Amino acid sequence: MSKSRRLQGDGLQSKRLPCKRLPGKQRIIEDIRFFLLLNCGLFFTALGIALFKTPNHFAFGGTSGISIILSTLFPKWNVGIFMWIVNGILVLLGFLFLGVRSMGWTVYSSFALSFYVSLCEWLWPLASPMSSDTFLEFCFAVILPAVGSAIVFNVGASTGGTDIVAMILHKHTSLEIGRALMLSDLGIVVIAAGLYGARVGLYCILGLILKCTVVDGAIESLNLRKVCTVISQKPEQVEKFIIQELHRSATEQTAYGAYTKHEERVLMTVLTRSEATRLRIFLRKNDPQAFMTIVNSSEIVGKGFRSI
């Protein structure tokens, strides 16, 4: 359908429907949300490390992998203590080679993760795996830290640890960050295979491969939004519902039906899953003849969503 009027340049005739915001209050809310999500992600990661990785010796890489190996070699100290030590050394190296400004939230994340791992070990001390099903334990050892890392990465932070090593290698060598991370994690997996045997080593290799895939999938799921395009005979009611009830904005365009040649007003808005469902229910009750398309988008950048 789409013959369109042209106003400025080659653009469609459109207008942006306003969405009221309170910049000062909104900033405070965003900061609180960032801090809560960061700690939530770090806690999920710590749960996976303390309850599933450590008892099964799943050293997939990172500071948790190093700490699991060190706690086996020096059994008097647990994984949480070694994470404090390893993260402390890495943070000092980061300050030395990258500078204080480059570290950002990495410093907080490194020590907060160490704290949460120690807290989990204190609350739920495990001398052996919780179940006899190694594969089930492996699934949780992959999923929990992956979801936690996805939450942390999604708010623009890092879990710290070997990310610092990767940044140092990237800065002082020709290695890309992704490849540097892979090399550091692969070295940890090789040591784990030699220390714990082929069976655990194969699980560690599989975990290393799956970790990135699950993190990417989790990030896409967290960022999933619905791009909704609505053609309605009652556009004013739809506009009012989007602005006043959903507290979102929309873009309105004038278009023409290819078959009917009638002028139509087209509304395009980006919503969450629940908001898209509410809009669909509203249209079903108020304009059953409305035409609505919904397209999934894994990343929306702009006001009201992720900041540029």
PDB file of C-alpha atoms in Angstrom:
ATOM      1  CA  MET A   1       0.000   0.000   0.000  1.00  0.00           C
ATOM      2  CA  SER A   2       2.053   2.868  -0.214  1.00  0.00           C
ATOM      3  CA  LYS A   3       1.850   5.917  -2.371  1.00  0.00           C
ATOM      4  CA  SER A   4       2.804   8.743  -0.018  1.00  0.00           C
ATOM      5  CA  ARG A   5       2.790  12.513   0.081  1.00  0.00           C
ATOM      6  CA  ARG A   6       6.176  14.176   0.214  1.00  0.00           C
ATOM      7  CA  LEU A   7       6.984  17.217   2.276  1.00  0.00           C
ATOM      8  CA  GLN A   8      10.645  17.688   3.112  1.00  0.00           C
ATOM      9  CA  GLY A   9      13.094  16.053   0.745  1.00  0.00           C
ATOM     10  CA  ASP A  10      11.956  12.501   0.038  1.00  0.00           C
ATOM     11  CA  GLY A  11      10.428  11.833   3.453  1.00  0.00           C
ATOM     12  CA  LEU A  12       6.889  10.678   4.175  1.00  0.00           C
ATOM     13  CA  GLN A  13       4.424  13.173   5.545  1.00  0.00           C
ATOM     14  CA  SER A  14       4.525  12.368   9.240  1.00  0.00           C
ATOM     15  CA  LYS A  15       4.282  13.839  12.675  1.00  0.00           C
ATOM     16  CA  ARG A  16       5.653  12.663  15.987  1.00  0.00           C
ATOM     17  CA  LEU A  17       3.133  12.251  18.756  1.00  0.00           C
ATOM     18  CA  PRO A  18       4.503  13.658  22.020  1.00  0.00           C
ATOM     19  CA  CYS A  19       5.280  11.525  25.053  1.00  0.00           C
ATOM     20  CA  LYS A  20       5.654  13.385  28.352  1.00  0.00           C
ATOM     21  CA  ARG A  21       8.855  12.806  30.309  1.00  0.00           C
ATOM     22  CA  LEU A  22      10.330  14.186  33.497  1.00  0.00           C
ATOM     23  CA  PRO A  23      14.080  14.424  32.709  1.00  0.00           C
ATOM     24  CA  GLY A  24      15.333  14.864  36.295  1.00  0.00           C
ATOM     25  CA  LYS A  25      13.097  12.234  37.839  1.00  0.00           C
ATOM     26  CA  GLN A  26      13.567   9.948  34.847  1.00  0.00           C
ATOM     27  CA  ARG A  27      17.346  10.151  35.264  1.00  0.00           C
ATOM     28  CA  ILE A  28      17.138   9.101  38.911  1.00  0.00           C
ATOM     29  CA  ILE A  29      14.819   6.213  38.041  1.00  0.00           C
ATOM     30  CA  GLU A  30      17.197   5.067  35.281  1.00  0.00           C
ATOM     31  CA  ASP A  31      20.184   5.177  37.663  1.00  0.00           C
ATOM     32  CA  ILE A  32      18.336   3.111  40.277  1.00  0.00           C
ATOM     33  CA  ARG A  33      17.192   0.671  37.590  1.00  0.00           C
ATOM     34  CA  PHE A  34      20.763   0.350  36.282  1.00  0.00           C
ATOM     35  CA  PHE A  35      22.170  -0.380  39.742  1.00  0.00           C
ATOM     36  CA  LEU A  36      19.470  -2.934  40.604  1.00  0.00           C
ATOM     37  CA  LEU A  37      19.803  -4.751  37.273  1.00  0.00           C
ATOM     38  CA  LEU A  38      23.597  -4.782  37.553  1.00  0.00           C
ATOM     39  CA  ASN A  39      23.472  -6.398  40.987  1.00  0.00           C
ATOM     40  CA  CYS A  40      20.712  -8.776  39.921  1.00  0.00           C
ATOM     41  CA  GLY A  41      22.860  -9.981  37.032  1.00  0.00           C
ATOM     42  CA  LEU A  42      25.915 -10.372  39.231  1.00  0.00           C
ATOM     43  CA  PHE A  43      23.900 -12.355  41.802  1.00  0.00           C
ATOM     44  CA  PHE A  44      22.570 -14.750  39.150  1.00  0.00           C
ATOM     45  CA  THR A  45      26.148 -15.252  37.957  1.00  0.00           C
ATOM     46  CA  ALA A  46      27.314 -15.924  41.516  1.00  0.00           C
ATOM     47  CA  LEU A  47      24.530 -18.487  42.046  1.00  0.00           C
ATOM     48  CA  GLY A  48      25.668 -20.419  38.988  1.00  0.00           C
ATOM     49  CA  ILE A  49      29.287 -20.341  40.167  1.00  0.00           C
ATOM     50  CA  ALA A  50      28.708 -21.306  43.808  1.00  0.00           C
ATOM     51  CA  LEU A  51      25.919 -23.873  43.407  1.00  0.00           C
ATOM     52  CA  PHE A  52      26.746 -25.564  40.114  1.00  0.00           C
ATOM     53  CA  LYS A  53      30.172 -24.699  38.727  1.00  0.00           C
ATOM     54  CA  THR A  54      32.229 -25.138  41.884  1.00  0.00           C
ATOM     55  CA  PRO A  55      30.893 -28.529  43.132  1.00  0.00           C
ATOM     56  CA  ASN A  56      31.267 -30.042  39.643  1.00  0.00           C
ATOM     57  CA  HIS A  57      34.635 -28.397  38.831  1.00  0.00           C
ATOM     58  CA  PHE A  58      33.157 -26.752  35.731  1.00  0.00           C
ATOM     59  CA  ALA A  59      35.939 -24.311  34.887  1.00  0.00           C
ATOM     60  CA  PHE A  60      34.549 -22.696  31.725  1.00  0.00           C
ATOM     61  CA  GLY A  61      36.955 -19.785  31.929  1.00  0.00           C
ATOM     62  CA  GLY A  62      36.979 -16.410  33.616  1.00  0.00           C
ATOM     63  CA  THR A  63      37.979 -15.669  37.189  1.00  0.00           C
ATOM     64  CA  SER A  64      35.559 -18.329  38.405  1.00  0.00           C
ATOM     65  CA  GLY A  65      37.421 -20.963  36.357  1.00  0.00           C
ATOM     66  CA  ILE A  66      40.783 -19.822  37.703  1.00  0.00           C
ATOM     67  CA  SER A  67      39.405 -19.793  41.250  1.00  0.00           C
ATOM     68  CA  ILE A  68      37.905 -23.281  40.923  1.00  0.00           C
ATOM     69  CA  ILE A  69      41.293 -24.639  39.801  1.00  0.00           C
ATOM     70  CA  LEU A  70      43.153 -22.797  42.581  1.00  0.00           C
ATOM     71  CA  SER A  71      40.700 -24.017  45.250  1.00  0.00           C
ATOM     72  CA  THR A  72      41.422 -27.581  44.114  1.00  0.00           C
ATOM     73  CA  LEU A  73      45.179 -27.044  44.272  1.00  0.00           C
ATOM     74  CA  PHE A  74      44.879 -25.235  47.635  1.00  0.00           C
ATOM     75  CA  PRO A  75      41.834 -26.820  49.334  1.00  0.00           C
ATOM     76  CA  LYS A  76      42.155 -24.759  52.530  1.00  0.00           C
ATOM     77  CA  TRP A  77      40.652 -21.783  50.718  1.00  0.00           C
ATOM     78  CA  ASN A  78      37.322 -21.784  48.903  1.00  0.00           C
ATOM     79  CA  VAL A  79      36.429 -20.344  45.509  1.00  0.00           C
ATOM     80  CA  GLY A  80      35.056 -17.089  46.944  1.00  0.00           C
ATOM     81  CA  ILE A  81      38.373 -16.211  48.601  1.00  0.00           C
ATOM     82  CA  PHE A  82      40.324 -16.897  45.427  1.00  0.00           C
ATOM     83  CA  MET A  83      37.890 -14.745  43.436  1.00  0.00           C
ATOM     84  CA  TRP A  84      38.667 -11.823  45.744  1.00  0.00           C
ATOM     85  CA  ILE A  85      42.399 -12.405  45.212  1.00  0.00           C
ATOM     86  CA  VAL A  86      42.264 -12.953  41.432  1.00  0.00           C
ATOM     87  CA  ASN A  87      39.893 -10.033  40.826  1.00  0.00           C
ATOM     88  CA  GLY A  88      42.040  -7.788  43.016  1.00  0.00           C
ATOM     89  CA  ILE A  89      45.137  -8.640  40.971  1.00  0.00           C
ATOM     90  CA  LEU A  90      43.273  -8.104  37.688  1.00  0.00           C
ATOM     91  CA  VAL A  91      41.905  -4.741  38.823  1.00  0.00           C
ATOM     92  CA  LEU A  92      45.429  -3.602  39.757  1.00  0.00           C
ATOM     93  CA  LEU A  93      46.674  -4.727  36.331  1.00  0.00           C
ATOM     94  CA  GLY A  94      43.799  -2.817  34.759  1.00  0.00           C
ATOM     95  CA  PHE A  95      44.728   0.357  36.621  1.00  0.00           C
ATOM     96  CA  LEU A  96      48.356  -0.116  35.578  1.00  0.00           C
ATOM     97  CA  PHE A  97      47.871  -0.869  31.862  1.00  0.00           C
ATOM     98  CA  LEU A  98      44.490   0.708  31.071  1.00  0.00           C
ATOM     99  CA  GLY A  99      44.189   3.606  33.491  1.00  0.00           C
ATOM    100  CA  VAL A 100      41.556   4.402  36.117  1.00  0.00           C
ATOM    101  CA  ARG A 101      39.054   5.967  33.689  1.00  0.00           C
ATOM    102  CA  SER A 102      39.007   2.947  31.393  1.00  0.00           C
ATOM    103  CA  MET A 103      37.924   0.605  34.178  1.00  0.00           C
ATOM    104  CA  GLY A 104      34.563   2.225  34.976  1.00  0.00           C
ATOM    105  CA  TRP A 105      32.019  -0.154  36.513  1.00  0.00           C
ATOM    106  CA  THR A 106      34.391  -3.090  35.946  1.00  0.00           C
ATOM    107  CA  VAL A 107      35.978  -2.438  39.340  1.00  0.00           C
ATOM    108  CA  TYR A 108      32.623  -2.543  41.138  1.00  0.00           C
ATOM    109  CA  SER A 109      31.466  -5.607  39.192  1.00  0.00           C
ATOM    110  CA  SER A 110      34.654  -7.540  39.944  1.00  0.00           C
ATOM    111  CA  PHE A 111      34.419  -7.102  43.703  1.00  0.00           C
ATOM    112  CA  ALA A 112      30.621  -7.310  43.868  1.00  0.00           C
ATOM    113  CA  LEU A 113      30.724 -10.668  42.077  1.00  0.00           C
ATOM    114  CA  SER A 114      33.361 -11.887  44.526  1.00  0.00           C
ATOM    115  CA  PHE A 115      31.158 -10.772  47.408  1.00  0.00           C
ATOM    116  CA  TYR A 116      28.073 -12.528  46.041  1.00  0.00           C
ATOM    117  CA  VAL A 117      30.003 -15.771  45.465  1.00  0.00           C
ATOM    118  CA  SER A 118      31.292 -15.663  49.064  1.00  0.00           C
ATOM    119  CA  LEU A 119      27.750 -14.916  50.278  1.00  0.00           C
ATOM    120  CA  CYS A 120      26.326 -17.901  48.360  1.00  0.00           C
ATOM    121  CA  GLU A 121      29.041 -20.191  49.706  1.00  0.00           C
ATOM    122  CA  TRP A 122      28.241 -19.039  53.225  1.00  0.00           C
ATOM    123  CA  LEU A 123      24.481 -19.454  52.798  1.00  0.00           C
ATOM    124  CA  TRP A 124      24.614 -22.760  50.899  1.00  0.00           C
ATOM    125  CA  PRO A 125      27.901 -24.561  51.614  1.00  0.00           C
ATOM    126  CA  LEU A 126      28.220 -27.523  49.220  1.00  0.00           C
ATOM    127  CA  ALA A 127      30.879 -30.218  49.568  1.00  0.00           C
ATOM    128  CA  SER A 128      29.446 -32.140  46.590  1.00  0.00           C
ATOM    129  CA  PRO A 129      26.963 -31.532  43.738  1.00  0.00           C
ATOM    130  CA  MET A 130      23.305 -31.120  44.695  1.00  0.00           C
ATOM    131  CA  SER A 131      22.216 -33.956  42.412  1.00  0.00           C
ATOM    132  CA  SER A 132      23.713 -37.037  40.753  1.00  0.00           C
ATOM    133  CA  ASP A 133      22.656 -35.815  37.308  1.00  0.00           C
ATOM    134  CA  THR A 134      25.798 -34.146  35.958  1.00  0.00           C
ATOM    135  CA  PHE A 135      24.148 -32.957  32.760  1.00  0.00           C
ATOM    136  CA  LEU A 136      21.364 -31.222  34.702  1.00  0.00           C
ATOM    137  CA  GLU A 137      23.964 -29.514  36.860  1.00  0.00           C
ATOM    138  CA  PHE A 138      25.849 -28.545  33.694  1.00  0.00           C
ATOM    139  CA  CYS A 139      22.721 -26.920  32.220  1.00  0.00           C
ATOM    140  CA  PHE A 140      22.254 -24.719  35.279  1.00  0.00           C
ATOM    141  CA  ALA A 141      26.001 -23.980  35.379  1.00  0.00           C
ATOM    142  CA  VAL A 142      25.691 -22.581  31.856  1.00  0.00           C
ATOM    143  CA  ILE A 143      22.265 -20.925  32.009  1.00  0.00           C
ATOM    144  CA  LEU A 144      22.440 -19.033  35.322  1.00  0.00           C
ATOM    145  CA  PRO A 145      25.773 -17.231  34.662  1.00  0.00           C
ATOM    146  CA  ALA A 146      24.754 -16.648  31.035  1.00  0.00           C
ATOM    147  CA  VAL A 147      21.502 -14.976  32.060  1.00  0.00           C
ATOM    148  CA  GLY A 148      23.358 -12.983  34.725  1.00  0.00           C
ATOM    149  CA  SER A 149      26.011 -11.871  32.231  1.00  0.00           C
ATOM    150  CA  ALA A 150      23.311 -10.959  29.706  1.00  0.00           C
ATOM    151  CA  ILE A 151      21.595  -8.702  32.249  1.00  0.00           C
ATOM    152  CA  VAL A 152      24.922  -7.045  33.102  1.00  0.00           C
ATOM    153  CA  PHE A 153      25.978  -6.590  29.460  1.00  0.00           C
ATOM    154  CA  ASN A 154      22.512  -5.311  28.582  1.00  0.00           C
ATOM    155  CA  VAL A 155      22.813  -2.362  30.969  1.00  0.00           C
ATOM    156  CA  GLY A 156      26.212  -1.511  29.500  1.00  0.00           C
ATOM    157  CA  ALA A 157      28.425  -2.906  32.259  1.00  0.00           C
ATOM    158  CA  SER A 158      30.784  -5.869  32.553  1.00  0.00           C
ATOM    159  CA  THR A 159      31.290  -8.729  34.993  1.00  0.00           C
ATOM    160  CA  GLY A 160      34.978  -7.841  35.149  1.00  0.00           C
ATOM    161  CA  GLY A 161      37.456 -10.668  35.606  1.00  0.00           C
ATOM    162  CA  THR A 162      39.222 -11.851  32.464  1.00  0.00           C
ATOM    163  CA  ASP A 163      37.502  -9.067  30.517  1.00  0.00           C
ATOM    164  CA  ILE A 164      40.306  -6.921  31.942  1.00  0.00           C
ATOM    165  CA  VAL A 165      42.934  -9.300  30.533  1.00  0.00           C
ATOM    166  CA  ALA A 166      41.212  -9.182  27.150  1.00  0.00           C
ATOM    167  CA  MET A 167      41.160  -5.362  27.184  1.00  0.00           C
ATOM    168  CA  ILE A 168      44.876  -5.267  28.086  1.00  0.00           C
ATOM    169  CA  LEU A 169      45.760  -7.712  25.286  1.00  0.00           C
ATOM    170  CA  HIS A 170      43.601  -5.765  22.847  1.00  0.00           C
ATOM    171  CA  LYS A 171      45.293  -2.483  23.751  1.00  0.00           C
ATOM    172  CA  HIS A 172      48.883  -3.711  23.653  1.00  0.00           C
ATOM    173  CA  THR A 173      48.675  -6.366  20.920  1.00  0.00           C
ATOM    174  CA  SER A 174      46.863  -6.844  17.617  1.00  0.00           C
ATOM    175  CA  LEU A 175      44.381  -9.308  19.167  1.00  0.00           C
ATOM    176  CA  GLU A 176      40.677  -8.485  19.029  1.00  0.00           C
ATOM    177  CA  ILE A 177      38.821  -8.529  22.368  1.00  0.00           C
ATOM    178  CA  GLY A 178      36.682 -11.538  21.439  1.00  0.00           C
ATOM    179  CA  ARG A 179      39.695 -13.573  20.358  1.00  0.00           C
ATOM    180  CA  ALA A 180      41.675 -12.517  23.433  1.00  0.00           C
ATOM    181  CA  LEU A 181      38.814 -13.657  25.680  1.00  0.00           C
ATOM    182  CA  MET A 182      38.612 -16.969  23.849  1.00  0.00           C
ATOM    183  CA  LEU A 183      42.354 -17.589  24.239  1.00  0.00           C
ATOM    184  CA  SER A 184      42.364 -16.812  27.973  1.00  0.00           C
ATOM    185  CA  ASP A 185      39.290 -18.987  28.595  1.00  0.00           C
ATOM    186  CA  LEU A 186      40.671 -21.811  26.439  1.00  0.00           C
ATOM    187  CA  GLY A 187      43.840 -21.895  28.518  1.00  0.00           C
ATOM    188  CA  ILE A 188      41.771 -22.301  31.688  1.00  0.00           C
ATOM    189  CA  VAL A 189      39.723 -25.116  30.114  1.00  0.00           C
ATOM    190  CA  VAL A 190      42.889 -26.997  29.064  1.00  0.00           C
ATOM    191  CA  ILE A 191      44.241 -26.827  32.617  1.00  0.00           C
ATOM    192  CA  ALA A 192      40.876 -28.040  33.985  1.00  0.00           C
ATOM    193  CA  ALA A 193      40.892 -30.984  31.578  1.00  0.00           C
ATOM    194  CA  GLY A 194      44.353 -31.999  32.752  1.00  0.00           C
ATOM    195  CA  LEU A 195      43.413 -31.581  36.414  1.00  0.00           C
ATOM    196  CA  TYR A 196      39.935 -33.143  36.522  1.00  0.00           C
ATOM    197  CA  GLY A 197      40.082 -35.645  33.658  1.00  0.00           C
ATOM    198  CA  ALA A 198      38.630 -35.979  30.176  1.00  0.00           C
ATOM    199  CA  ARG A 199      34.970 -36.154  31.272  1.00  0.00           C
ATOM    200  CA  VAL A 200      35.005 -32.834  33.131  1.00  0.00           C
ATOM    201  CA  GLY A 201      37.281 -31.377  30.471  1.00  0.00           C
ATOM    202  CA  LEU A 202      34.764 -32.164  27.732  1.00  0.00           C
ATOM    203  CA  TYR A 203      31.989 -30.552  29.787  1.00  0.00           C
ATOM    204  CA  CYS A 204      34.197 -27.480  30.199  1.00  0.00           C
ATOM    205  CA  ILE A 205      34.832 -27.271  26.449  1.00  0.00           C
ATOM    206  CA  LEU A 206      31.101 -27.621  25.761  1.00  0.00           C
ATOM    207  CA  GLY A 207      30.328 -24.984  28.388  1.00  0.00           C
ATOM    208  CA  LEU A 208      32.858 -22.590  26.843  1.00  0.00           C
ATOM    209  CA  ILE A 209      31.211 -23.019  23.434  1.00  0.00           C
ATOM    210  CA  LEU A 210      27.653 -22.673  24.720  1.00  0.00           C
ATOM    211  CA  LYS A 211      28.362 -19.737  27.025  1.00  0.00           C
ATOM    212  CA  CYS A 212      28.589 -17.124  24.274  1.00  0.00           C
ATOM    213  CA  THR A 213      25.589 -18.524  22.401  1.00  0.00           C
ATOM    214  CA  VAL A 214      23.347 -18.535  25.469  1.00  0.00           C
ATOM    215  CA  VAL A 215      24.460 -15.027  26.469  1.00  0.00           C
ATOM    216  CA  ASP A 216      23.649 -13.679  22.987  1.00  0.00           C
ATOM    217  CA  GLY A 217      20.245 -15.400  23.035  1.00  0.00           C
ATOM    218  CA  ALA A 218      19.461 -14.064  26.499  1.00  0.00           C
ATOM    219  CA  ILE A 219      20.395 -10.507  25.496  1.00  0.00           C
ATOM    220  CA  GLU A 220      18.133 -10.680  22.437  1.00  0.00           C
ATOM    221  CA  SER A 221      15.292 -11.985  24.592  1.00  0.00           C
ATOM    222  CA  LEU A 222      15.755  -9.193  27.154  1.00  0.00           C
ATOM    223  CA  ASN A 223      15.766  -6.537  24.411  1.00  0.00           C
ATOM    224  CA  LEU A 224      12.874  -7.983  22.419  1.00  0.00           C
ATOM    225  CA  ARG A 225      10.359  -5.289  21.457  1.00  0.00           C
ATOM    226  CA  LYS A 226       7.317  -5.206  19.211  1.00  0.00           C
ATOM    227  CA  VAL A 227       7.238  -2.754  16.299  1.00  0.00           C
ATOM    228  CA  CYS A 228       3.495  -2.237  15.741  1.00  0.00           C
ATOM    229  CA  THR A 229       1.952  -0.658  12.652  1.00  0.00           C
ATOM    230  CA  VAL A 230      -1.758   0.151  12.893  1.00  0.00           C
ATOM    231  CA  ILE A 231      -4.238   1.258  10.221  1.00  0.00           C
ATOM    232  CA  SER A 232      -7.504   2.190  11.891  1.00  0.00           C
ATOM    233  CA  GLN A 233     -10.684   4.055  11.070  1.00  0.00           C
ATOM    234  CA  LYS A 234     -10.447   5.578  14.545  1.00  0.00           C
ATOM    235  CA  PRO A 235      -6.847   6.874  14.635  1.00  0.00           C
ATOM    236  CA  GLU A 236      -7.579   9.542  17.253  1.00  0.00           C
ATOM    237  CA  GLN A 237      -8.742   6.896  19.745  1.00  0.00           C
ATOM    238  CA  VAL A 238      -5.670   4.774  19.018  1.00  0.00           C
ATOM    239  CA  GLU A 239      -3.369   7.785  19.494  1.00  0.00           C
ATOM    240  CA  LYS A 240      -5.033   8.615  22.792  1.00  0.00           C
ATOM    241  CA  PHE A 241      -4.717   5.026  24.015  1.00  0.00           C
ATOM    242  CA  ILE A 242      -1.022   4.820  23.083  1.00  0.00           C
ATOM    243  CA  ILE A 243      -0.135   8.121  24.745  1.00  0.00           C
ATOM    244  CA  GLN A 244      -2.389   8.121  27.819  1.00  0.00           C
ATOM    245  CA  GLU A 245      -2.691   4.415  28.623  1.00  0.00           C
ATOM    246  CA  LEU A 246       0.554   2.894  27.341  1.00  0.00           C
ATOM    247  CA  HIS A 247       2.605   6.065  27.983  1.00  0.00           C
ATOM    248  CA  ARG A 248       4.374   5.618  24.650  1.00  0.00           C
ATOM    249  CA  SER A 249       4.701   7.759  21.559  1.00  0.00           C
ATOM    250  CA  ALA A 250       4.063   6.976  17.903  1.00  0.00           C
ATOM    251  CA  THR A 251       4.777   8.170  14.394  1.00  0.00           C
ATOM    252  CA  GLU A 252       1.831   8.996  12.150  1.00  0.00           C
ATOM    253  CA  GLN A 253       2.030   8.758   8.378  1.00  0.00           C
ATOM    254  CA  THR A 254      -0.417   9.416   5.552  1.00  0.00           C
ATOM    255  CA  ALA A 255      -0.635   6.611   2.997  1.00  0.00           C
ATOM    256  CA  TYR A 256      -2.970   5.356   0.283  1.00  0.00           C
ATOM    257  CA  GLY A 257      -4.400   1.878  -0.197  1.00  0.00           C
ATOM    258  CA  ALA A 258      -3.214   0.254  -3.428  1.00  0.00           C
ATOM    259  CA  TYR A 259      -6.658  -1.281  -4.076  1.00  0.00           C
ATOM    260  CA  THR A 260      -9.116   1.225  -2.609  1.00  0.00           C
ATOM    261  CA  LYS A 261      -7.018   4.352  -3.358  1.00  0.00           C
ATOM    262  CA  HIS A 262      -8.402   5.763  -0.111  1.00  0.00           C
ATOM    263  CA  GLU A 263      -6.236   7.901   2.127  1.00  0.00           C
ATOM    264  CA  GLU A 264      -5.306   6.126   5.355  1.00  0.00           C
ATOM    265  CA  ARG A 265      -3.595   7.260   8.549  1.00  0.00           C
ATOM    266  CA  VAL A 266      -0.899   4.827   9.613  1.00  0.00           C
ATOM    267  CA  LEU A 267       0.443   4.727  13.177  1.00  0.00           C
ATOM    268  CA  MET A 268       3.771   3.111  14.001  1.00  0.00           C
ATOM    269  CA  THR A 269       4.873   2.557  17.590  1.00  0.00           C
ATOM    270  CA  VAL A 270       7.375   0.415  19.490  1.00  0.00           C
ATOM    271  CA  LEU A 271       6.068  -1.465  22.524  1.00  0.00           C
ATOM    272  CA  THR A 272       6.966  -4.189  24.967  1.00  0.00           C
ATOM    273  CA  ARG A 273       5.255  -7.585  24.735  1.00  0.00           C
ATOM    274  CA  SER A 274       2.612  -6.736  27.335  1.00  0.00           C
ATOM    275  CA  GLU A 275       1.944  -3.297  25.822  1.00  0.00           C
ATOM    276  CA  ALA A 276       1.501  -4.811  22.343  1.00  0.00           C
ATOM    277  CA  THR A 277      -1.016  -7.268  23.792  1.00  0.00           C
ATOM    278  CA  ARG A 278      -2.941  -4.424  25.428  1.00  0.00           C
ATOM    279  CA  LEU A 279      -3.023  -2.507  22.135  1.00  0.00           C
ATOM    280  CA  ARG A 280      -4.296  -5.577  20.280  1.00  0.00           C
ATOM    281  CA  ILE A 281      -7.074  -6.076  22.865  1.00  0.00           C
ATOM    282  CA  PHE A 282      -7.999  -2.379  22.593  1.00  0.00           C
ATOM    283  CA  LEU A 283      -8.295  -2.615  18.806  1.00  0.00           C
ATOM    284  CA  ARG A 284     -10.352  -5.790  19.005  1.00  0.00           C
ATOM    285  CA  LYS A 285     -12.872  -4.044  21.273  1.00  0.00           C
ATOM    286  CA  ASN A 286     -12.958  -0.614  19.632  1.00  0.00           C
ATOM    287  CA  ASP A 287     -12.136  -1.179  15.962  1.00  0.00           C
ATOM    288  CA  PRO A 288     -12.396  -4.854  14.914  1.00  0.00           C
ATOM    289  CA  GLN A 289     -11.772  -3.859  11.272  1.00  0.00           C
ATOM    290  CA  ALA A 290      -8.380  -2.328  12.091  1.00  0.00           C
ATOM    291  CA  PHE A 291      -5.267  -3.719  10.394  1.00  0.00           C
ATOM    292  CA  MET A 292      -2.251  -4.302  12.621  1.00  0.00           C
ATOM    293  CA  THR A 293       1.187  -5.780  11.933  1.00  0.00           C
ATOM    294  CA  ILE A 294       3.621  -6.742  14.694  1.00  0.00           C
ATOM    295  CA  VAL A 295       7.322  -7.274  13.995  1.00  0.00           C
ATOM    296  CA  ASN A 296       9.882  -8.455  16.552  1.00  0.00           C
ATOM    297  CA  SER A 297      12.988  -6.329  17.047  1.00  0.00           C
ATOM    298  CA  SER A 298      15.901  -7.412  19.232  1.00  0.00           C
ATOM    299  CA  GLU A 299      17.239  -3.900  19.746  1.00  0.00           C
ATOM    300  CA  ILE A 300      15.573  -0.491  19.879  1.00  0.00           C
ATOM    301  CA  VAL A 301      17.826   2.512  20.490  1.00  0.00           C
ATOM    302  CA  GLY A 302      16.371   5.875  21.418  1.00  0.00           C
ATOM    303  CA  LYS A 303      14.339   7.767  23.990  1.00  0.00           C
ATOM    304  CA  GLY A 304      12.157   5.500  26.098  1.00  0.00           C
ATOM    305  CA  PHE A 305      14.304   2.439  25.344  1.00  0.00           C
ATOM    306  CA  ARG A 306      18.072   1.914  25.256  1.00  0.00           C
ATOM    307  CA  SER A 307      20.119   5.111  25.216  1.00  0.00           C
ATOM    308  CA  ILE A 308      22.456   5.798  22.304  1.00  0.00           C
TER     309      ILE A 308
END
